[in-house]
PDB file of C-alpha atoms and ligand atoms in Angstrom:
ATOM      1  CA  MET A   1      36.908 199.141-140.668  1.00  0.00           C
ATOM      2  CA  ARG A   2      36.007 195.926-142.541  1.00  0.00           C
ATOM      3  CA  TYR A   3      34.269 196.428-145.889  1.00  0.00           C
ATOM      4  CA  LYS A   4      33.714 192.786-146.889  1.00  0.00           C
ATOM      5  CA  ASP A   5      30.022 192.576-147.854  1.00  0.00           C
ATOM      6  CA  SER A   6      29.264 195.985-146.367  1.00  0.00           C
ATOM      7  CA  VAL A   7      26.890 198.309-148.222  1.00  0.00           C
ATOM      8  CA  VAL A   8      28.474 201.587-149.290  1.00  0.00           C
ATOM      9  CA  VAL A   9      26.664 204.419-151.070  1.00  0.00           C
ATOM     10  CA  VAL A  10      28.780 207.011-152.895  1.00  0.00           C
ATOM     11  CA  THR A  11      27.082 210.140-154.238  1.00  0.00           C
ATOM     12  CA  GLY A  12      28.715 211.869-157.168  1.00  0.00           C
ATOM     13  CA  GLY A  13      30.173 208.448-157.934  1.00  0.00           C
ATOM     14  CA  ALA A  14      30.165 208.840-161.710  1.00  0.00           C
ATOM     15  CA  HIS A  15      33.285 211.001-161.978  1.00  0.00           C
ATOM     16  CA  GLY A  16      36.392 212.218-160.203  1.00  0.00           C
ATOM     17  CA  ILE A  17      36.926 211.507-156.514  1.00  0.00           C
ATOM     18  CA  GLY A  18      33.577 209.697-156.232  1.00  0.00           C
ATOM     19  CA  ARG A  19      34.467 207.310-159.003  1.00  0.00           C
ATOM     20  CA  ALA A  20      37.845 206.537-157.404  1.00  0.00           C
ATOM     21  CA  LEU A  21      36.081 205.977-154.066  1.00  0.00           C
ATOM     22  CA  CYS A  22      33.676 203.484-155.710  1.00  0.00           C
ATOM     23  CA  GLU A  23      36.654 201.571-157.123  1.00  0.00           C
ATOM     24  CA  ASN A  24      38.455 201.521-153.766  1.00  0.00           C
ATOM     25  CA  PHE A  25      35.407 200.355-151.795  1.00  0.00           C
ATOM     26  CA  PHE A  26      34.779 197.643-154.390  1.00  0.00           C
ATOM     27  CA  ALA A  27      38.421 196.508-154.175  1.00  0.00           C
ATOM     28  CA  ALA A  28      37.997 196.313-150.395  1.00  0.00           C
ATOM     29  CA  GLY A  29      35.027 193.934-150.780  1.00  0.00           C
ATOM     30  CA  ALA A  30      32.040 196.270-150.421  1.00  0.00           C
ATOM     31  CA  HIS A  31      28.759 196.294-152.345  1.00  0.00           C
ATOM     32  CA  VAL A  32      28.826 199.721-153.956  1.00  0.00           C
ATOM     33  CA  VAL A  33      25.907 201.912-154.979  1.00  0.00           C
ATOM     34  CA  VAL A  34      26.911 204.609-157.463  1.00  0.00           C
ATOM     35  CA  VAL A  35      24.655 207.648-157.160  1.00  0.00           C
ATOM     36  CA  ASP A  36      24.823 210.535-159.581  1.00  0.00           C
ATOM     37  CA  ILE A  37      22.770 213.029-161.522  1.00  0.00           C
ATOM     38  CA  ASP A  38      24.618 211.725-164.608  1.00  0.00           C
ATOM     39  CA  LEU A  39      23.063 208.259-164.977  1.00  0.00           C
ATOM     40  CA  PRO A  40      24.921 206.966-168.072  1.00  0.00           C
ATOM     41  CA  ALA A  41      28.304 207.718-166.457  1.00  0.00           C
ATOM     42  CA  ALA A  42      27.137 206.244-163.125  1.00  0.00           C
ATOM     43  CA  GLU A  43      26.080 203.059-164.935  1.00  0.00           C
ATOM     44  CA  LYS A  44      29.559 202.689-166.441  1.00  0.00           C
ATOM     45  CA  VAL A  45      31.179 202.969-163.007  1.00  0.00           C
ATOM     46  CA  ALA A  46      28.584 200.596-161.507  1.00  0.00           C
ATOM     47  CA  ALA A  47      29.379 197.995-164.176  1.00  0.00           C
ATOM     48  CA  ALA A  48      33.091 198.242-163.346  1.00  0.00           C
ATOM     49  CA  VAL A  49      32.508 197.788-159.606  1.00  0.00           C
ATOM     50  CA  ASP A  50      29.826 195.121-159.874  1.00  0.00           C
ATOM     51  CA  GLY A  51      27.382 197.488-158.184  1.00  0.00           C
ATOM     52  CA  PHE A  52      24.300 199.363-159.271  1.00  0.00           C
ATOM     53  CA  ALA A  53      23.633 202.909-160.312  1.00  0.00           C
ATOM     54  CA  VAL A  54      20.916 205.219-159.064  1.00  0.00           C
ATOM     55  CA  GLN A  55      20.089 208.548-160.639  1.00  0.00           C
ATOM     56  CA  ALA A  56      19.462 211.241-158.052  1.00  0.00           C
ATOM     57  CA  ASP A  57      19.795 214.959-157.551  1.00  0.00           C
ATOM     58  CA  VAL A  58      21.254 214.939-154.044  1.00  0.00           C
ATOM     59  CA  GLY A  59      19.991 218.458-153.409  1.00  0.00           C
ATOM     60  CA  VAL A  60      16.417 217.114-153.486  1.00  0.00           C
ATOM     61  CA  GLU A  61      15.354 215.358-150.272  1.00  0.00           C
ATOM     62  CA  ALA A  62      12.889 213.015-152.020  1.00  0.00           C
ATOM     63  CA  ASP A  63      15.724 211.765-154.258  1.00  0.00           C
ATOM     64  CA  ILE A  64      17.896 210.957-151.220  1.00  0.00           C
ATOM     65  CA  GLN A  65      14.990 209.151-149.540  1.00  0.00           C
ATOM     66  CA  ALA A  66      14.277 207.177-152.733  1.00  0.00           C
ATOM     67  CA  LEU A  67      17.899 206.118-153.261  1.00  0.00           C
ATOM     68  CA  ILE A  68      18.160 204.957-149.637  1.00  0.00           C
ATOM     69  CA  ALA A  69      14.915 202.960-149.946  1.00  0.00           C
ATOM     70  CA  LYS A  70      16.079 201.392-153.216  1.00  0.00           C
ATOM     71  CA  THR A  71      19.505 200.483-151.826  1.00  0.00           C
ATOM     72  CA  GLU A  72      18.094 198.937-148.671  1.00  0.00           C
ATOM     73  CA  ALA A  73      15.458 196.972-150.639  1.00  0.00           C
ATOM     74  CA  VAL A  74      18.150 195.472-152.889  1.00  0.00           C
ATOM     75  CA  LEU A  75      21.194 195.149-150.623  1.00  0.00           C
ATOM     76  CA  GLY A  76      20.000 195.599-147.041  1.00  0.00           C
ATOM     77  CA  PRO A  77      21.070 198.208-144.480  1.00  0.00           C
ATOM     78  CA  ILE A  78      23.538 200.896-145.542  1.00  0.00           C
ATOM     79  CA  ASP A  79      26.777 200.740-143.551  1.00  0.00           C
ATOM     80  CA  VAL A  80      28.595 203.718-145.095  1.00  0.00           C
ATOM     81  CA  PHE A  81      27.021 206.753-146.769  1.00  0.00           C
ATOM     82  CA  VAL A  82      29.534 208.916-148.624  1.00  0.00           C
ATOM     83  CA  SER A  83      28.159 212.360-149.499  1.00  0.00           C
ATOM     84  CA  ASN A  84      30.692 213.269-152.150  1.00  0.00           C
ATOM     85  CA  ALA A  85      28.664 215.043-154.859  1.00  0.00           C
ATOM     86  CA  GLY A  86      29.494 218.721-154.891  1.00  0.00           C
ATOM     87  CA  VAL A  87      29.398 221.791-157.106  1.00  0.00           C
ATOM     88  CA  ALA A  88      31.777 224.735-157.550  1.00  0.00           C
ATOM     89  CA  LEU A  89      30.053 227.416-159.595  1.00  0.00           C
ATOM     90  CA  THR A  90      32.549 230.307-159.113  1.00  0.00           C
ATOM     91  CA  ASP A  91      31.941 233.987-158.408  1.00  0.00           C
ATOM     92  CA  GLY A  92      31.156 234.798-162.017  1.00  0.00           C
ATOM     93  CA  PRO A  93      33.230 236.349-164.759  1.00  0.00           C
ATOM     94  CA  ASP A  94      34.495 239.281-162.742  1.00  0.00           C
ATOM     95  CA  TRP A  95      35.452 237.669-159.406  1.00  0.00           C
ATOM     96  CA  LEU A  96      33.364 240.023-157.283  1.00  0.00           C
ATOM     97  CA  ALA A  97      32.648 238.151-154.041  1.00  0.00           C
ATOM     98  CA  ALA A  98      28.869 238.628-154.087  1.00  0.00           C
ATOM     99  CA  SER A  99      28.200 238.741-157.825  1.00  0.00           C
ATOM    100  CA  ALA A 100      27.116 235.121-158.358  1.00  0.00           C
ATOM    101  CA  PRO A 101      23.342 234.896-158.890  1.00  0.00           C
ATOM    102  CA  ASP A 102      21.034 233.552-156.156  1.00  0.00           C
ATOM    103  CA  GLU A 103      20.541 230.444-158.247  1.00  0.00           C
ATOM    104  CA  HIS A 104      24.255 229.584-157.857  1.00  0.00           C
ATOM    105  CA  TRP A 105      24.104 230.212-154.116  1.00  0.00           C
ATOM    106  CA  MET A 106      20.988 228.074-153.690  1.00  0.00           C
ATOM    107  CA  THR A 107      22.361 225.180-155.761  1.00  0.00           C
ATOM    108  CA  SER A 108      25.631 225.312-153.812  1.00  0.00           C
ATOM    109  CA  TRP A 109      23.676 225.262-150.552  1.00  0.00           C
ATOM    110  CA  GLN A 110      21.448 222.344-151.586  1.00  0.00           C
ATOM    111  CA  VAL A 111      24.190 220.155-153.049  1.00  0.00           C
ATOM    112  CA  ASN A 112      27.137 221.019-150.791  1.00  0.00           C
ATOM    113  CA  VAL A 113      25.227 221.168-147.498  1.00  0.00           C
ATOM    114  CA  MET A 114      21.595 220.030-147.517  1.00  0.00           C
ATOM    115  CA  ALA A 115      22.442 216.744-149.272  1.00  0.00           C
ATOM    116  CA  HIS A 116      24.489 215.854-146.162  1.00  0.00           C
ATOM    117  CA  VAL A 117      21.602 216.880-143.899  1.00  0.00           C
ATOM    118  CA  TYR A 118      19.039 214.867-145.906  1.00  0.00           C
ATOM    119  CA  ALA A 119      21.200 211.713-145.760  1.00  0.00           C
ATOM    120  CA  ALA A 120      21.633 212.053-142.000  1.00  0.00           C
ATOM    121  CA  ARG A 121      17.955 212.863-141.455  1.00  0.00           C
ATOM    122  CA  ALA A 122      16.934 209.665-143.229  1.00  0.00           C
ATOM    123  CA  LEU A 123      19.632 207.342-141.893  1.00  0.00           C
ATOM    124  CA  VAL A 124      20.590 208.409-138.356  1.00  0.00           C
ATOM    125  CA  PRO A 125      17.461 206.958-136.649  1.00  0.00           C
ATOM    126  CA  GLN A 126      17.821 203.660-138.538  1.00  0.00           C
ATOM    127  CA  MET A 127      21.556 203.467-137.854  1.00  0.00           C
ATOM    128  CA  ILE A 128      21.040 204.104-134.137  1.00  0.00           C
ATOM    129  CA  ARG A 129      18.476 201.275-134.015  1.00  0.00           C
ATOM    130  CA  ARG A 130      20.939 198.966-135.800  1.00  0.00           C
ATOM    131  CA  GLY A 131      23.824 199.886-133.525  1.00  0.00           C
ATOM    132  CA  GLY A 132      25.805 202.211-135.797  1.00  0.00           C
ATOM    133  CA  GLY A 133      26.823 203.477-139.195  1.00  0.00           C
ATOM    134  CA  TYR A 134      29.348 205.710-140.928  1.00  0.00           C
ATOM    135  CA  PHE A 135      28.894 209.059-142.704  1.00  0.00           C
ATOM    136  CA  VAL A 136      31.740 210.332-144.857  1.00  0.00           C
ATOM    137  CA  ASN A 137      31.061 213.896-145.950  1.00  0.00           C
ATOM    138  CA  VAL A 138      33.332 215.319-148.623  1.00  0.00           C
ATOM    139  CA  ALA A 139      33.803 219.011-147.870  1.00  0.00           C
ATOM    140  CA  SER A 140      36.972 220.815-149.013  1.00  0.00           C
ATOM    141  CA  GLY A 141      40.164 222.593-148.031  1.00  0.00           C
ATOM    142  CA  ALA A 142      37.925 225.623-148.682  1.00  0.00           C
ATOM    143  CA  SER A 143      35.972 224.659-145.528  1.00  0.00           C
ATOM    144  CA  LEU A 144      39.027 225.638-143.491  1.00  0.00           C
ATOM    145  CA  LEU A 145      40.941 228.013-145.755  1.00  0.00           C
ATOM    146  CA  CYS A 146      38.561 229.699-148.242  1.00  0.00           C
ATOM    147  CA  GLN A 147      38.568 229.286-152.032  1.00  0.00           C
ATOM    148  CA  VAL A 148      39.708 232.405-153.868  1.00  0.00           C
ATOM    149  CA  GLY A 149      37.195 233.220-156.614  1.00  0.00           C
ATOM    150  CA  ASP A 150      34.250 231.246-155.221  1.00  0.00           C
ATOM    151  CA  ALA A 151      32.441 232.750-152.231  1.00  0.00           C
ATOM    152  CA  ALA A 152      29.446 230.411-152.497  1.00  0.00           C
ATOM    153  CA  TYR A 153      31.717 227.365-152.540  1.00  0.00           C
ATOM    154  CA  SER A 154      33.766 228.582-149.553  1.00  0.00           C
ATOM    155  CA  THR A 155      30.651 229.482-147.578  1.00  0.00           C
ATOM    156  CA  THR A 156      28.793 226.231-148.208  1.00  0.00           C
ATOM    157  CA  LYS A 157      31.850 224.018-147.721  1.00  0.00           C
ATOM    158  CA  SER A 158      32.447 225.746-144.354  1.00  0.00           C
ATOM    159  CA  ALA A 159      28.832 224.960-143.503  1.00  0.00           C
ATOM    160  CA  ALA A 160      29.367 221.321-144.519  1.00  0.00           C
ATOM    161  CA  LEU A 161      32.212 221.114-141.995  1.00  0.00           C
ATOM    162  CA  GLY A 162      29.963 222.677-139.355  1.00  0.00           C
ATOM    163  CA  PHE A 163      27.251 220.112-140.024  1.00  0.00           C
ATOM    164  CA  ALA A 164      29.721 217.206-139.841  1.00  0.00           C
ATOM    165  CA  GLU A 165      30.932 218.519-136.457  1.00  0.00           C
ATOM    166  CA  SER A 166      27.329 218.653-135.182  1.00  0.00           C
ATOM    167  CA  LEU A 167      26.660 215.135-136.443  1.00  0.00           C
ATOM    168  CA  ALA A 168      29.790 213.760-134.765  1.00  0.00           C
ATOM    169  CA  ILE A 169      29.124 215.546-131.463  1.00  0.00           C
ATOM    170  CA  THR A 170      25.432 214.688-131.318  1.00  0.00           C
ATOM    171  CA  HIS A 171      25.648 211.053-132.417  1.00  0.00           C
ATOM    172  CA  GLY A 172      29.188 209.890-131.651  1.00  0.00           C
ATOM    173  CA  ASP A 173      27.874 208.216-128.488  1.00  0.00           C
ATOM    174  CA  ASP A 174      25.155 206.483-130.535  1.00  0.00           C
ATOM    175  CA  GLY A 175      27.698 204.507-132.552  1.00  0.00           C
ATOM    176  CA  ILE A 176      27.579 206.887-135.513  1.00  0.00           C
ATOM    177  CA  GLN A 177      31.000 207.568-137.006  1.00  0.00           C
ATOM    178  CA  VAL A 178      31.644 210.691-139.038  1.00  0.00           C
ATOM    179  CA  SER A 179      34.544 211.727-141.233  1.00  0.00           C
ATOM    180  CA  VAL A 180      34.769 214.974-143.138  1.00  0.00           C
ATOM    181  CA  VAL A 181      37.196 215.113-146.058  1.00  0.00           C
ATOM    182  CA  CYS A 182      38.963 218.413-146.831  1.00  0.00           C
ATOM    183  CA  PRO A 183      41.260 218.135-149.857  1.00  0.00           C
ATOM    184  CA  LEU A 184      43.018 220.979-151.638  1.00  0.00           C
ATOM    185  CA  TYR A 185      43.238 220.536-155.409  1.00  0.00           C
ATOM    186  CA  VAL A 186      42.447 217.220-157.041  1.00  0.00           C
ATOM    187  CA  ALA A 187      42.635 216.707-160.806  1.00  0.00           C
ATOM    188  CA  THR A 188      38.977 216.178-161.765  1.00  0.00           C
ATOM    189  CA  ARG A 189      36.429 217.861-164.002  1.00  0.00           C
ATOM    190  CA  MET A 190      35.890 220.380-161.184  1.00  0.00           C
ATOM    191  CA  THR A 191      39.426 221.761-161.495  1.00  0.00           C
ATOM    192  CA  GLU A 192      39.740 221.423-165.273  1.00  0.00           C
ATOM    193  CA  GLY A 193      41.060 224.645-166.747  1.00  0.00           C
ATOM    194  CA  GLY A 194      42.891 225.440-163.535  1.00  0.00           C
ATOM    195  CA  ARG A 195      40.662 228.284-162.376  1.00  0.00           C
ATOM    196  CA  GLY A 196      41.206 228.781-158.679  1.00  0.00           C
ATOM    197  CA  VAL A 197      44.296 226.604-158.644  1.00  0.00           C
ATOM    198  CA  SER A 198      47.301 228.647-157.637  1.00  0.00           C
ATOM    199  CA  GLY A 199      50.705 227.654-158.993  1.00  0.00           C
ATOM    200  CA  SER A 200      52.004 226.757-155.543  1.00  0.00           C
ATOM    201  CA  ASP A 201      49.294 224.179-154.824  1.00  0.00           C
ATOM    202  CA  ARG A 202      49.929 220.470-155.082  1.00  0.00           C
ATOM    203  CA  VAL A 203      47.342 218.906-157.376  1.00  0.00           C
ATOM    204  CA  MET A 204      46.765 215.257-156.512  1.00  0.00           C
ATOM    205  CA  SER A 205      44.991 212.559-158.478  1.00  0.00           C
ATOM    206  CA  ALA A 206      41.484 211.353-157.620  1.00  0.00           C
ATOM    207  CA  ASP A 207      43.004 207.939-156.841  1.00  0.00           C
ATOM    208  CA  GLU A 208      45.396 209.469-154.295  1.00  0.00           C
ATOM    209  CA  ALA A 209      42.544 211.414-152.686  1.00  0.00           C
ATOM    210  CA  ALA A 210      40.380 208.263-152.480  1.00  0.00           C
ATOM    211  CA  ASP A 211      43.270 206.297-150.953  1.00  0.00           C
ATOM    212  CA  ALA A 212      43.600 208.989-148.284  1.00  0.00           C
ATOM    213  CA  VAL A 213      39.874 208.744-147.513  1.00  0.00           C
ATOM    214  CA  LEU A 214      39.987 204.977-146.925  1.00  0.00           C
ATOM    215  CA  ALA A 215      43.194 205.309-144.881  1.00  0.00           C
ATOM    216  CA  GLY A 216      41.526 207.995-142.734  1.00  0.00           C
ATOM    217  CA  MET A 217      38.440 205.813-142.262  1.00  0.00           C
ATOM    218  CA  GLU A 218      40.693 202.940-141.223  1.00  0.00           C
ATOM    219  CA  GLU A 219      42.016 205.189-138.431  1.00  0.00           C
ATOM    220  CA  GLY A 220      38.539 206.498-137.607  1.00  0.00           C
ATOM    221  CA  THR A 221      39.792 210.057-138.215  1.00  0.00           C
ATOM    222  CA  PHE A 222      37.168 212.819-138.147  1.00  0.00           C
ATOM    223  CA  LEU A 223      39.087 215.380-140.208  1.00  0.00           C
ATOM    224  CA  ILE A 224      40.631 213.624-143.200  1.00  0.00           C
ATOM    225  CA  LEU A 225      43.213 215.838-144.925  1.00  0.00           C
ATOM    226  CA  PRO A 226      44.516 214.237-148.133  1.00  0.00           C
ATOM    227  CA  HIS A 227      46.864 217.246-148.420  1.00  0.00           C
ATOM    228  CA  GLN A 228      48.368 217.254-144.951  1.00  0.00           C
ATOM    229  CA  GLU A 229      49.702 220.797-145.320  1.00  0.00           C
ATOM    230  CA  VAL A 230      46.111 221.992-144.777  1.00  0.00           C
ATOM    231  CA  ALA A 231      46.575 221.275-141.048  1.00  0.00           C
ATOM    232  CA  THR A 232      49.542 223.673-140.885  1.00  0.00           C
ATOM    233  CA  TYR A 233      47.741 226.379-142.896  1.00  0.00           C
ATOM    234  CA  ALA A 234      44.650 226.069-140.684  1.00  0.00           C
ATOM    235  CA  GLN A 235      46.763 226.336-137.509  1.00  0.00           C
ATOM    236  CA  ARG A 236      48.447 229.476-138.861  1.00  0.00           C
ATOM    237  CA  LYS A 237      45.039 230.934-139.716  1.00  0.00           C
ATOM    238  CA  GLY A 238      43.736 230.183-136.208  1.00  0.00           C
ATOM    239  CA  ALA A 239      46.823 231.731-134.615  1.00  0.00           C
ATOM    240  CA  ASP A 240      46.678 235.013-136.566  1.00  0.00           C
ATOM    241  CA  TYR A 241      43.610 235.649-138.715  1.00  0.00           C
ATOM    242  CA  ASP A 242      44.727 239.091-139.926  1.00  0.00           C
ATOM    243  CA  ARG A 243      48.074 237.800-141.101  1.00  0.00           C
ATOM    244  CA  TRP A 244      46.324 234.911-142.856  1.00  0.00           C
ATOM    245  CA  LEU A 245      44.045 237.368-144.704  1.00  0.00           C
ATOM    246  CA  ILE A 246      47.079 239.351-145.900  1.00  0.00           C
ATOM    247  CA  GLY A 247      48.612 236.122-147.228  1.00  0.00           C
ATOM    248  CA  MET A 248      45.369 235.141-148.974  1.00  0.00           C
ATOM    249  CA  ARG A 249      45.117 238.591-150.614  1.00  0.00           C
ATOM    250  CA  ARG A 250      48.663 238.202-151.842  1.00  0.00           C
ATOM    251  CA  MET A 251      47.801 234.790-153.262  1.00  0.00           C
ATOM    252  CA  ARG A 252      44.712 236.227-154.962  1.00  0.00           C
ATOM    253  CA  GLN A 253      46.822 238.965-156.567  1.00  0.00           C
ATOM    254  CA  SER A 254      49.272 236.418-157.947  1.00  0.00           C
ATOM    255  CA  MET A 255      46.378 234.300-159.262  1.00  0.00           C
ATOM    256  CA  LEU A 256      44.980 237.400-160.990  1.00  0.00           C
ATOM    257  CA  LYS A 257      48.362 238.009-162.632  1.00  0.00           C
ATOM    258  CA  GLN A 258      48.088 234.514-164.106  1.00  0.00           C
ATOM    259  CA  ASN A 259      44.396 235.022-165.044  1.00  0.00           C
ATOM    260  CA  PRO A 260      43.972 238.768-165.760  1.00  0.00           C
ATOM    261  CA  GLN A 261      40.624 238.081-167.457  1.00  0.00           C
ATOM    262  CA  PHE A 262      39.068 237.622-163.977  1.00  0.00           C
ATOM    263  CA  ALA A 263      40.055 241.067-162.651  1.00  0.00           C
ATOM    264  CA  TYR A 264      37.045 243.263-161.970  1.00  0.00           C
ATOM    265  CA  GLU A 265      37.026 246.934-162.717  1.00  0.00           C
ATOM    266  CA  ILE A 266      34.849 249.416-160.860  1.00  0.00           C
ATOM    267  CA  ILE A 267      35.122 252.989-162.076  1.00  0.00           C
ATOM    268  CA  PRO A 268      34.981 255.423-159.106  1.00  0.00           C
ATOM    269  CA  ASN A 269      31.820 257.528-159.083  1.00  0.00           C
ATOM    270  CA  VAL A 270      33.437 261.005-159.064  1.00  0.00           C
TER     271      VAL A 270
HETATM  272  N1  NAD B   1      38.586 218.513-157.265  1.00  0.00           N
HETATM  273  C1  NAD B   1      39.005 219.219-156.237  1.00  0.00           C
HETATM  274  O1  NAD B   1      40.044 219.904-156.303  1.00  0.00           O
HETATM  275  C2  NAD B   1      38.257 219.178-154.929  1.00  0.00           C
HETATM  276  C3  NAD B   1      38.876 219.764-153.807  1.00  0.00           C
HETATM  277  C4  NAD B   1      38.203 219.750-152.606  1.00  0.00           C
HETATM  278  C5  NAD B   1      36.962 219.162-152.508  1.00  0.00           C
HETATM  279  N2  NAD B   1      36.388 218.609-153.615  1.00  0.00           N
HETATM  280  C6  NAD B   1      35.055 218.024-153.450  1.00  0.00           C
HETATM  281  O2  NAD B   1      35.106 216.674-153.853  1.00  0.00           O
HETATM  282  C7  NAD B   1      33.793 216.269-154.277  1.00  0.00           C
HETATM  283  C8  NAD B   1      33.923 215.565-155.625  1.00  0.00           C
HETATM  284  O3  NAD B   1      34.365 216.507-156.582  1.00  0.00           O
HETATM  285  P1  NAD B   1      35.243 216.131-157.872  1.00  0.00           P
HETATM  286  O4  NAD B   1      36.428 216.993-157.841  1.00  0.00           O
HETATM  287  O5  NAD B   1      35.387 214.675-157.988  1.00  0.00           O
HETATM  288  O6  NAD B   1      34.299 216.749-158.989  1.00  0.00           O
HETATM  289  P2  NAD B   1      33.595 216.116-160.285  1.00  0.00           P
HETATM  290  O7  NAD B   1      32.911 217.263-160.902  1.00  0.00           O
HETATM  291  O8  NAD B   1      34.562 215.304-161.057  1.00  0.00           O
HETATM  292  O9  NAD B   1      32.537 215.104-159.665  1.00  0.00           O
HETATM  293  C9  NAD B   1      31.375 215.535-158.990  1.00  0.00           C
HETATM  294  C10 NAD B   1      30.293 214.509-159.233  1.00  0.00           C
HETATM  295  O10 NAD B   1      29.105 214.947-158.549  1.00  0.00           O
HETATM  296  C11 NAD B   1      28.010 214.807-159.444  1.00  0.00           C
HETATM  297  N3  NAD B   1      26.967 215.752-159.064  1.00  0.00           N
HETATM  298  C12 NAD B   1      27.006 217.104-159.139  1.00  0.00           C
HETATM  299  N4  NAD B   1      25.850 217.625-158.707  1.00  0.00           N
HETATM  300  C13 NAD B   1      25.066 216.582-158.350  1.00  0.00           C
HETATM  301  C14 NAD B   1      23.752 216.479-157.832  1.00  0.00           C
HETATM  302  N5  NAD B   1      22.998 217.580-157.604  1.00  0.00           N
HETATM  303  N6  NAD B   1      23.253 215.252-157.555  1.00  0.00           N
HETATM  304  C15 NAD B   1      23.993 214.136-157.808  1.00  0.00           C
HETATM  305  N7  NAD B   1      25.240 214.176-158.313  1.00  0.00           N
HETATM  306  C16 NAD B   1      25.762 215.385-158.579  1.00  0.00           C
HETATM  307  C17 NAD B   1      28.591 215.088-160.824  1.00  0.00           C
HETATM  308  O11 NAD B   1      27.769 214.590-161.885  1.00  0.00           O
HETATM  309  C18 NAD B   1      29.941 214.373-160.730  1.00  0.00           C
HETATM  310  O12 NAD B   1      29.835 213.008-161.077  1.00  0.00           O
HETATM  311  C19 NAD B   1      32.961 217.550-154.318  1.00  0.00           C
HETATM  312  O13 NAD B   1      32.167 217.632-153.170  1.00  0.00           O
HETATM  313  C20 NAD B   1      33.999 218.647-154.331  1.00  0.00           C
HETATM  314  O14 NAD B   1      33.519 219.851-153.840  1.00  0.00           O
HETATM  315  C21 NAD B   1      37.010 218.602-154.813  1.00  0.00           C
END
């Protein structure tokens, strides 16, 4: 894929993986639009990549429509739309799988899933008319393998993978390319404090993750796995689900040993 003078939108571009993606696309010659709910931080990144910043809550369809209209008015048609913004709100203080409030579930759904739907809803018809376009949807290793301690994150990231599959199947023959990115742990604000990171996991930098995304796009890969071991874990899960669940429970127990403050206690009603 050639980026020289292409128009690339990156949501959640103010921090972490999104910021590193903005820098990489800029280095490859693209015009970069840095979208974030955090405008001052987005403006700093935009200044560094000679792009412009747009404030948007990606979970709100009108914000996605407005940022697309603004981008196309200033720079012309969008070639690549990277839905990277995401939230991980955790199960709550006691790690019960369903204890997070509805508000957490709804925000996770809007930001981790519907933002991808809104971008496609607005852009797919235009991209088909123009002969093509590229959606890069940042999901997670949790889409394939579950995130211990965050049921809403695991559920919505699985849904994000499902939507990317539908997009690729429905519009692959229309010239629409789709990649879905499923990293394990990346050192960003999201993983600060280490909650949910088990000792055995390889934590990579945001720069490494962004490099893997551009390399995957270069190959036209649908499933981009910055941590390649995810492919092996997912195959093992597919081959024997029950065994995989036993392994995940074991991992959860060892994570609780490291973080006993998250253990829940339910007194039997006798
Ligand atoms: N860090 C990891 O270990 C990891 C692993 C797998 C997947 N991911 C995914 O990578 C993506 C980037 O995460 P990160 O680790 O760089 O986290 P981060 O918290 O550093 O960055 C997320 C960015 O999204 C922005 N954002 C959040 N909600 C938004 C909203 N409603 N509208 C607009 N912007 C919003 C934040 O302001 C921030 O700039 C997320 O989708 C995340 O789920 C991260």
